[in-house]
Coordinates of N, CA and C in Angstrom, one line a residue:
M1 N 35.3 50.1 49.2 CA 34.0 49.8 48.7 C 33.5 48.4 49.0
P2 N 32.4 48.2 49.6 CA 32.0 46.8 50.0 C 31.7 46.0 48.7
V3 N 32.0 44.7 48.8 CA 31.7 43.8 47.7 C 30.3 43.3 47.8
D4 N 29.6 43.4 46.6 CA 28.2 42.9 46.5 C 28.2 41.4 46.7
D5 N 27.4 41.0 47.7 CA 27.3 39.5 48.0 C 26.8 38.7 46.8
D6 N 25.9 39.2 46.1 CA 25.4 38.5 44.9 C 26.5 38.3 43.8
L7 N 27.2 39.4 43.7 CA 28.3 39.4 42.7 C 29.4 38.4 43.1
R8 N 29.7 38.4 44.4 CA 30.7 37.4 44.9 C 30.2 36.0 44.7
R9 N 29.0 35.7 45.1 CA 28.5 34.4 44.9 C 28.4 33.9 43.5
D10 N 28.1 34.9 42.6 CA 28.0 34.6 41.2 C 29.4 34.2 40.7
F11 N 30.4 35.0 41.1 CA 31.8 34.7 40.7 C 32.3 33.4 41.2
E12 N 32.0 33.1 42.5 CA 32.4 31.8 43.1 C 31.8 30.6 42.4
A13 N 30.5 30.8 42.1 CA 29.8 29.7 41.4 C 30.4 29.5 40.0
F14 N 30.8 30.5 39.3 CA 31.5 30.4 38.0 C 32.8 29.6 38.1
M15 N 33.6 30.0 39.1 CA 34.9 29.3 39.3 C 34.7 27.8 39.7
K16 N 33.7 27.6 40.5 CA 33.5 26.2 40.9 C 33.0 25.4 39.7
E17 N 32.1 25.9 39.0 CA 31.5 25.2 37.8 C 32.6 24.9 36.7
N18 N 33.5 25.8 36.6 CA 34.5 25.7 35.5 C 35.9 25.4 36.0
D19 N 36.0 25.0 37.2 CA 37.4 24.8 37.8 C 38.2 23.8 36.9
S20 N 37.6 22.7 36.5 CA 38.4 21.7 35.7 C 38.8 22.3 34.4
S21 N 37.9 23.0 33.7 CA 38.2 23.5 32.4 C 39.3 24.6 32.5
L22 N 39.2 25.5 33.5 CA 40.1 26.6 33.7 C 41.5 26.0 34.0
S23 N 41.6 25.0 34.8 CA 42.9 24.4 35.2 C 43.5 23.7 34.0
S24 N 42.7 23.0 33.2 CA 43.2 22.3 32.0 C 43.8 23.2 31.0
V25 N 43.0 24.3 30.7 CA 43.5 25.3 29.7 C 44.7 26.0 30.2
A26 N 44.8 26.3 31.5 CA 46.0 27.0 32.0 C 47.2 26.1 31.9
R27 N 47.0 24.8 32.2 CA 48.2 23.9 32.0 C 48.6 23.8 30.6
R28 N 47.6 23.8 29.7 CA 48.0 23.7 28.3 C 48.7 24.9 27.8
Y29 N 48.2 26.1 28.2 CA 48.9 27.3 27.8 C 50.3 27.4 28.4
A30 N 50.5 26.9 29.6 CA 51.8 26.9 30.3 C 52.7 25.9 29.5
G31 N 52.3 24.8 29.2 CA 53.1 23.8 28.5 C 53.5 24.3 27.1
F32 N 52.6 24.8 26.3 CA 52.9 25.3 25.0 C 53.8 26.5 25.0
N33 N 53.9 27.2 26.1 CA 54.8 28.3 26.2 C 56.1 28.0 26.9
G34 N 56.3 26.7 27.2 CA 57.6 26.2 27.8 C 57.7 26.6 29.2
L35 N 56.6 26.8 29.9 CA 56.6 27.2 31.3 C 56.5 25.9 32.2
P36 N 57.0 26.0 33.4 CA 56.9 24.8 34.3 C 55.5 24.7 34.8
G37 N 55.1 23.5 35.2 CA 53.8 23.2 35.7 C 53.2 24.1 36.7
P38 N 53.9 24.5 37.7 CA 53.3 25.4 38.7 C 52.9 26.8 38.2
A39 N 53.5 27.2 37.0 CA 53.1 28.5 36.4 C 51.7 28.5 36.0
A40 N 51.1 27.3 35.7 CA 49.7 27.2 35.3 C 48.8 27.8 36.3
K41 N 49.1 27.5 37.6 CA 48.2 28.0 38.7 C 48.3 29.5 38.7
D42 N 49.5 30.1 38.6 CA 49.6 31.5 38.6 C 48.9 32.2 37.4
I43 N 49.0 31.5 36.3 CA 48.3 32.1 35.1 C 46.8 32.1 35.3
A44 N 46.3 31.0 35.9 CA 44.8 31.0 36.1 C 44.4 32.0 37.2
Q45 N 45.2 32.1 38.3 CA 44.8 33.0 39.3 C 44.9 34.5 38.9
D46 N 45.9 34.8 38.1 CA 46.1 36.2 37.6 C 44.9 36.5 36.7
A47 N 44.5 35.6 35.8 CA 43.4 35.8 34.9 C 42.1 36.0 35.6
L48 N 41.9 35.2 36.7 CA 40.7 35.3 37.5 C 40.6 36.6 38.2
C49 N 41.7 37.1 38.7 CA 41.8 38.3 39.4 C 41.3 39.5 38.5
I50 N 41.8 39.4 37.2 CA 41.4 40.4 36.3 C 39.9 40.3 35.9
A51 N 39.5 39.0 35.8 CA 38.1 38.8 35.5 C 37.2 39.3 36.6
W52 N 37.6 39.1 37.9 CA 36.8 39.6 39.0 C 36.6 41.1 38.9
K53 N 37.7 41.8 38.5 CA 37.6 43.3 38.4 C 36.6 43.7 37.3
A54 N 36.4 42.8 36.3 CA 35.5 43.1 35.3 C 34.1 42.5 35.5
W55 N 33.9 41.8 36.6 CA 32.7 41.0 36.8 C 31.5 41.9 37.0
G56 N 31.6 43.0 37.6 CA 30.5 43.9 37.8 C 30.4 45.0 36.7
K57 N 31.2 44.9 35.7 CA 31.2 45.9 34.7 C 30.9 45.2 33.3
E58 N 32.0 44.9 32.5 CA 31.7 44.4 31.2 C 31.2 42.9 31.2
L59 N 31.5 42.2 32.3 CA 31.0 40.8 32.4 C 29.7 40.7 33.1
A60 N 29.1 41.8 33.6 CA 27.8 41.8 34.3 C 26.7 41.2 33.4
G61 N 26.1 40.2 33.8 CA 25.0 39.6 33.0 C 25.4 38.8 31.8
A62 N 26.7 38.6 31.6 CA 27.2 37.8 30.5 C 27.0 36.4 30.8
D63 N 26.8 35.6 29.7 CA 26.6 34.1 29.9 C 28.0 33.5 30.2
S64 N 28.0 32.2 30.6 CA 29.2 31.5 31.0 C 30.2 31.5 29.8
G65 N 29.7 31.3 28.6 CA 30.6 31.2 27.5 C 31.4 32.5 27.3
R66 N 30.7 33.6 27.4 CA 31.4 34.9 27.2 C 32.4 35.1 28.3
R67 N 32.0 34.7 29.5 CA 33.0 34.9 30.7 C 34.2 34.0 30.5
L68 N 34.0 32.7 30.1 CA 35.1 31.8 29.9 C 36.0 32.4 28.8
A69 N 35.5 32.9 27.7 CA 36.3 33.4 26.7 C 37.1 34.6 27.2
F70 N 36.6 35.4 28.0 CA 37.3 36.5 28.6 C 38.5 36.0 29.4
V71 N 38.2 35.0 30.3 CA 39.3 34.4 31.1 C 40.4 33.8 30.3
Y72 N 40.0 33.0 29.2 CA 40.9 32.4 28.4 C 41.8 33.4 27.6
V73 N 41.2 34.5 27.1 CA 42.0 35.5 26.5 C 43.1 36.1 27.5
T74 N 42.6 36.3 28.7 CA 43.5 36.9 29.7 C 44.6 35.8 30.0
M75 N 44.2 34.6 30.1 CA 45.2 33.5 30.4 C 46.3 33.5 29.3
S76 N 45.8 33.6 28.1 CA 46.8 33.6 26.9 C 47.8 34.8 27.0
H77 N 47.3 36.0 27.4 CA 48.2 37.1 27.5 C 49.1 36.9 28.7
K78 N 48.6 36.4 29.8 CA 49.5 36.1 30.9 C 50.6 35.1 30.7
A79 N 50.2 34.0 29.9 CA 51.2 33.0 29.6 C 52.3 33.6 28.7
R80 N 51.9 34.4 27.8 CA 52.9 35.0 26.9 C 53.8 36.0 27.6
E81 N 53.2 36.7 28.6 CA 54.0 37.6 29.4 C 55.0 36.9 30.2
E82 N 54.6 35.8 30.8 CA 55.5 35.0 31.6 C 56.6 34.3 30.8
Q83 N 56.2 33.9 29.6 CA 57.2 33.3 28.6 C 58.3 34.3 28.3
R84 N 57.9 35.5 28.0 CA 58.9 36.6 27.7 C 59.8 36.9 28.9
F85 N 59.2 36.9 30.0 CA 60.0 37.2 31.2 C 61.0 36.1 31.5
R86 N 60.5 34.8 31.4 CA 61.4 33.7 31.7 C 62.5 33.6 30.5
R87 N 62.1 33.9 29.3 CA 63.1 33.8 28.2 C 64.2 34.8 28.5
R88 N 63.9 35.9 29.0 CA 65.0 36.9 29.2 C 65.9 36.4 30.3
G89 N 65.4 35.6 31.3 CA 66.2 35.1 32.4 C 66.7 33.7 32.1
G90 N 66.4 33.2 30.8 CA 66.9 31.8 30.5 C 66.3 30.7 31.3
E91 N 65.0 30.9 31.6 CA 64.3 29.9 32.5 C 63.3 29.1 31.8
L92 N 63.2 29.2 30.5 CA 62.1 28.4 29.8 C 62.4 26.9 29.9
H93 N 61.3 26.1 30.0 CA 61.4 24.7 30.1 C 61.1 24.1 28.7
D94 N 61.6 22.8 28.6 CA 61.2 22.1 27.4 C 59.8 21.8 27.4
P95 N 59.0 22.2 26.3 CA 57.6 21.9 26.3 C 57.2 20.4 26.3
A96 N 58.2 19.6 26.1 CA 58.0 18.1 26.1 C 57.7 17.7 27.5
G97 N 58.0 18.5 28.5 CA 57.7 18.2 29.9 C 56.3 18.7 30.3
M98 N 55.4 18.9 29.4 CA 54.1 19.4 29.6 C 53.4 18.6 30.7
V99 N 52.7 19.2 31.6 CA 52.0 18.6 32.7 C 51.0 17.5 32.1
G100 N 51.0 16.4 32.8 CA 50.0 15.4 32.5 C 50.4 14.3 31.5
L101 N 51.6 14.6 30.8 CA 52.0 13.7 29.8 C 52.3 12.3 30.3
E102 N 52.9 12.2 31.5 CA 53.3 11.0 32.1 C 52.1 10.2 32.7
E103 N 51.0 10.9 32.8 CA 49.9 10.3 33.5 C 49.1 9.4 32.5
R104 N 49.4 9.5 31.2 CA 48.6 8.7 30.3 C 49.2 7.3 30.2
R105 N 48.3 6.3 30.1 CA 48.7 4.9 30.1 C 49.1 4.5 28.7
V106 N 50.2 5.0 28.2 CA 50.6 4.7 26.9 C 52.1 4.2 26.9
S107 N 52.5 3.7 25.8 CA 53.9 3.2 25.7 C 54.9 4.2 25.7
F108 N 56.1 3.8 25.9 CA 57.3 4.7 25.9 C 57.4 5.4 24.5
E109 N 57.2 4.6 23.5 CA 57.3 5.2 22.1 C 56.3 6.3 21.9
D110 N 55.0 6.0 22.4 CA 54.0 7.0 22.2 C 54.3 8.3 23.0
R111 N 54.9 8.1 24.2 CA 55.2 9.3 25.0 C 56.3 10.1 24.3
Q112 N 57.3 9.4 23.7 CA 58.3 10.1 22.9 C 57.8 10.9 21.7
L113 N 56.8 10.2 21.0 CA 56.2 10.9 19.9 C 55.5 12.2 20.3
A114 N 54.8 12.0 21.5 CA 54.0 13.2 22.0 C 55.0 14.3 22.4
R115 N 56.1 14.0 23.0 CA 57.1 15.0 23.4 C 57.6 15.7 22.1
N116 N 58.0 14.9 21.1 CA 58.5 15.5 19.9 C 57.5 16.4 19.3
A117 N 56.2 16.0 19.3 CA 55.1 16.8 18.7 C 55.0 18.1 19.4
L118 N 55.1 18.1 20.8 CA 55.0 19.3 21.6 C 56.1 20.3 21.3
R119 N 57.3 19.7 21.1 CA 58.5 20.5 20.8 C 58.3 21.2 19.4
L120 N 57.8 20.4 18.5 CA 57.6 21.0 17.1 C 56.5 22.1 17.2
L121 N 55.5 21.8 17.9 CA 54.4 22.8 18.0 C 54.8 24.0 18.7
S122 N 55.5 23.9 19.8 CA 56.0 25.0 20.5 C 56.9 25.9 19.6
D123 N 57.8 25.3 18.9 CA 58.7 26.1 18.0 C 57.9 26.8 16.9
A124 N 56.9 26.1 16.4 CA 56.1 26.7 15.3 C 55.2 27.8 15.8
M125 N 54.6 27.6 17.0 CA 53.8 28.7 17.6 C 54.6 29.9 18.0
A126 N 55.8 29.7 18.3 CA 56.7 30.8 18.7 C 56.9 31.8 17.5
E127 N 56.7 31.3 16.3 CA 56.9 32.1 15.1 C 55.6 32.9 14.7
L128 N 54.5 32.6 15.4 CA 53.2 33.2 15.1 C 53.2 34.7 15.7
L129 N 52.5 35.5 15.0 CA 52.3 36.9 15.5 C 51.4 36.8 16.8
D130 N 51.4 37.8 17.7 CA 50.6 37.7 18.9 C 49.2 37.5 18.6
E131 N 48.7 38.2 17.5 CA 47.3 38.1 17.2 C 46.9 36.7 16.7
E132 N 47.8 36.1 16.0 CA 47.6 34.8 15.5 C 47.6 33.8 16.6
R133 N 48.5 34.0 17.6 CA 48.7 33.1 18.7 C 47.4 33.1 19.6
L134 N 46.9 34.3 19.8 CA 45.7 34.5 20.6 C 44.6 33.7 20.1
I135 N 44.3 33.9 18.8 CA 43.1 33.2 18.2 C 43.3 31.7 18.2
L136 N 44.5 31.2 18.1 CA 44.8 29.8 18.1 C 44.7 29.3 19.6
D137 N 45.1 30.1 20.5 CA 45.0 29.7 21.9 C 43.5 29.5 22.3
L138 N 42.7 30.4 21.8 CA 41.3 30.3 22.1 C 40.6 29.1 21.5
A139 N 41.1 28.8 20.2 CA 40.6 27.6 19.5 C 41.0 26.3 20.2
I140 N 42.2 26.3 20.7 CA 42.8 25.1 21.4 C 42.0 24.9 22.7
A141 N 41.6 26.0 23.3 CA 40.8 26.0 24.6 C 39.4 25.5 24.4
G142 N 39.0 25.4 23.1 CA 37.6 25.0 22.8 C 36.6 26.1 22.9
V143 N 37.0 27.3 22.8 CA 36.1 28.5 22.8 C 35.4 28.5 21.5
P144 N 34.1 28.5 21.4 CA 33.3 28.6 20.2 C 33.7 29.8 19.4
R145 N 33.6 29.7 18.1 CA 34.0 30.8 17.2 C 33.2 32.1 17.5
G146 N 31.9 31.9 17.8 CA 31.1 33.1 18.1 C 31.6 33.9 19.3
Q147 N 32.1 33.1 20.3 CA 32.6 33.8 21.5 C 34.0 34.4 21.2
I148 N 34.8 33.7 20.4 CA 36.1 34.3 20.0 C 35.8 35.6 19.3
A149 N 34.8 35.6 18.4 CA 34.5 36.8 17.6 C 34.1 38.0 18.5
T150 N 33.3 37.7 19.6 CA 32.9 38.7 20.5 C 34.0 39.3 21.3
Q151 N 34.9 38.4 21.7 CA 36.1 38.8 22.5 C 37.0 39.7 21.6
L152 N 37.2 39.3 20.4 CA 38.2 40.0 19.5 C 37.5 41.2 18.7
D153 N 36.2 41.3 18.9 CA 35.4 42.4 18.2 C 35.5 42.3 16.7
V154 N 35.4 41.1 16.2 CA 35.4 40.8 14.8 C 34.2 39.9 14.4
T155 N 33.9 39.6 13.2 CA 32.8 38.8 12.8 C 33.3 37.3 13.0
T156 N 32.3 36.4 13.0 CA 32.6 35.0 13.1 C 33.3 34.5 11.8
T157 N 32.9 35.1 10.7 CA 33.5 34.7 9.4 C 35.0 35.1 9.5
N158 N 35.3 36.2 10.1 CA 36.7 36.7 10.2 C 37.5 35.7 11.0
V159 N 36.9 35.2 12.1 CA 37.5 34.3 13.0 C 37.9 33.0 12.2
T160 N 36.9 32.5 11.4 CA 37.1 31.3 10.7 C 38.3 31.5 9.7
T161 N 38.3 32.6 9.0 CA 39.4 32.9 8.1 C 40.7 33.0 8.7
R162 N 40.8 33.6 9.9 CA 42.1 33.7 10.6 C 42.5 32.4 11.1
L163 N 41.6 31.6 11.6 CA 42.0 30.2 12.1 C 42.5 29.4 10.9
H164 N 41.9 29.5 9.8 CA 42.3 28.7 8.6 C 43.8 29.1 8.2
R165 N 44.0 30.4 8.2 CA 45.4 30.9 7.9 C 46.4 30.4 8.9
V166 N 46.1 30.5 10.2 CA 47.0 30.1 11.2 C 47.3 28.6 11.1
R167 N 46.2 27.8 10.9 CA 46.4 26.3 10.8 C 47.2 26.0 9.6
E168 N 47.0 26.7 8.5 CA 47.8 26.4 7.3 C 49.3 26.7 7.6
K169 N 49.5 27.8 8.3 CA 50.9 28.2 8.7 C 51.6 27.0 9.5
L170 N 50.8 26.5 10.4 CA 51.3 25.4 11.3 C 51.5 24.1 10.5
R171 N 50.6 23.9 9.6 CA 50.7 22.7 8.8 C 52.0 22.7 8.0
R172 N 52.3 23.8 7.5 CA 53.6 23.9 6.7 C 54.8 23.7 7.6
S173 N 54.6 24.0 8.9 CA 55.8 23.9 9.8 C 55.9 22.5 10.3
I174 N 54.8 21.9 10.7 CA 54.9 20.6 11.4 C 54.2 19.5 10.7
G175 N 53.4 19.8 9.7 CA 52.7 18.7 9.0 C 51.3 18.5 9.5
P176 N 50.3 18.2 8.6 CA 48.9 18.1 8.9 C 48.6 16.9 9.9
D177 N 49.3 15.8 9.8 CA 49.0 14.7 10.7 C 49.3 15.0 12.1
M178 N 50.5 15.6 12.3 CA 50.9 16.0 13.7 C 49.9 17.0 14.3
L179 N 49.5 17.9 13.4 CA 48.6 19.0 13.9 C 47.2 18.4 14.3
A180 N 46.8 17.4 13.6 CA 45.5 16.7 13.9 C 45.7 16.0 15.2
E181 N 46.8 15.3 15.4 CA 47.1 14.6 16.7 C 47.0 15.5 17.9
L182 N 47.4 16.7 17.7 CA 47.5 17.7 18.8 C 46.1 18.4 19.0
G183 N 45.1 18.0 18.2 CA 43.8 18.6 18.4 C 43.5 19.9 17.8
I184 N 44.4 20.4 16.9 CA 44.1 21.7 16.3 C 44.1 21.6 14.8
G185 N 43.8 20.5 14.2 CA 43.7 20.3 12.8 C 42.3 20.6 12.3
R186 N 42.1 20.3 11.0 CA 40.8 20.6 10.4 C 39.7 19.9 11.2
G187 N 38.6 20.6 11.4 CA 37.4 19.9 12.0 C 37.3 20.3 13.5
E188 N 38.3 20.9 14.1 CA 38.3 21.3 15.5 C 37.6 22.6 15.6
N189 N 37.0 22.9 16.8 CA 36.4 24.2 17.1 C 35.3 24.6 16.2
R190 N 34.4 23.6 15.9 CA 33.4 23.9 14.9 C 32.1 24.5 15.6
R191 N 32.1 24.4 16.9 CA 30.9 24.9 17.6 C 30.7 26.4 17.4
E192 N 29.5 26.7 17.1 CA 29.2 28.1 16.9 C 28.2 28.6 17.9
V193 N 28.4 29.9 18.3 CA 27.5 30.5 19.2 C 26.8 31.6 18.5
H194 N 25.5 31.5 18.4 CA 24.7 32.5 17.8 C 24.3 33.6 18.7
N195 N 24.7 34.8 18.5 CA 24.4 35.9 19.4 C 24.2 37.2 18.6
G196 N 23.7 38.2 19.2 CA 23.4 39.5 18.6 C 24.6 40.4 18.4
N197 N 25.8 39.9 18.8 CA 27.0 40.8 18.7 C 27.9 40.6 17.5
R198 N 27.4 39.9 16.5 CA 28.2 39.8 15.3 C 28.2 41.1 14.6
R199 N 29.4 41.3 14.0 CA 29.6 42.6 13.3 C 29.9 42.4 11.8

């Protein structure tokens, strides 16, 4: 079946416009799941392949936020699949080796603190249920709550409640200060998207 040129151009424009965000989120998901840096590229590519199949269907005419949320959800699932596969083979990496950590112009002590924080967060997130992990992954990626609600087919209020419960769970595991330093403490992900899909 021939590919519609307009559809292809639309998809390519989306990838070009969001290349930096998609790469950044894929690296973060890989790092938090104890996966090596190169796995981030595979996670992003697999998610985009799935998105392309949905481009002319459920994502047809969707705005960029809705499409990004779809890709991020798929990335989250792919990262967890890869984590489970590598865990069975004993190939998981220390999350402290998360891509980009060495690029920051900070002191040795700060880098060590960041590594310790990532280890603690990775251990705590491994204890979350898949549903809890997904909603947190989306929040970490900066997906607005309205878009998370659309993706998960729940209300925005429900998303807020779930996020609060997950964050409280993590706070008990690693402490509120560490959680805030990692960008998933109180006050994060406050952007709302108003749409007609609230339920």
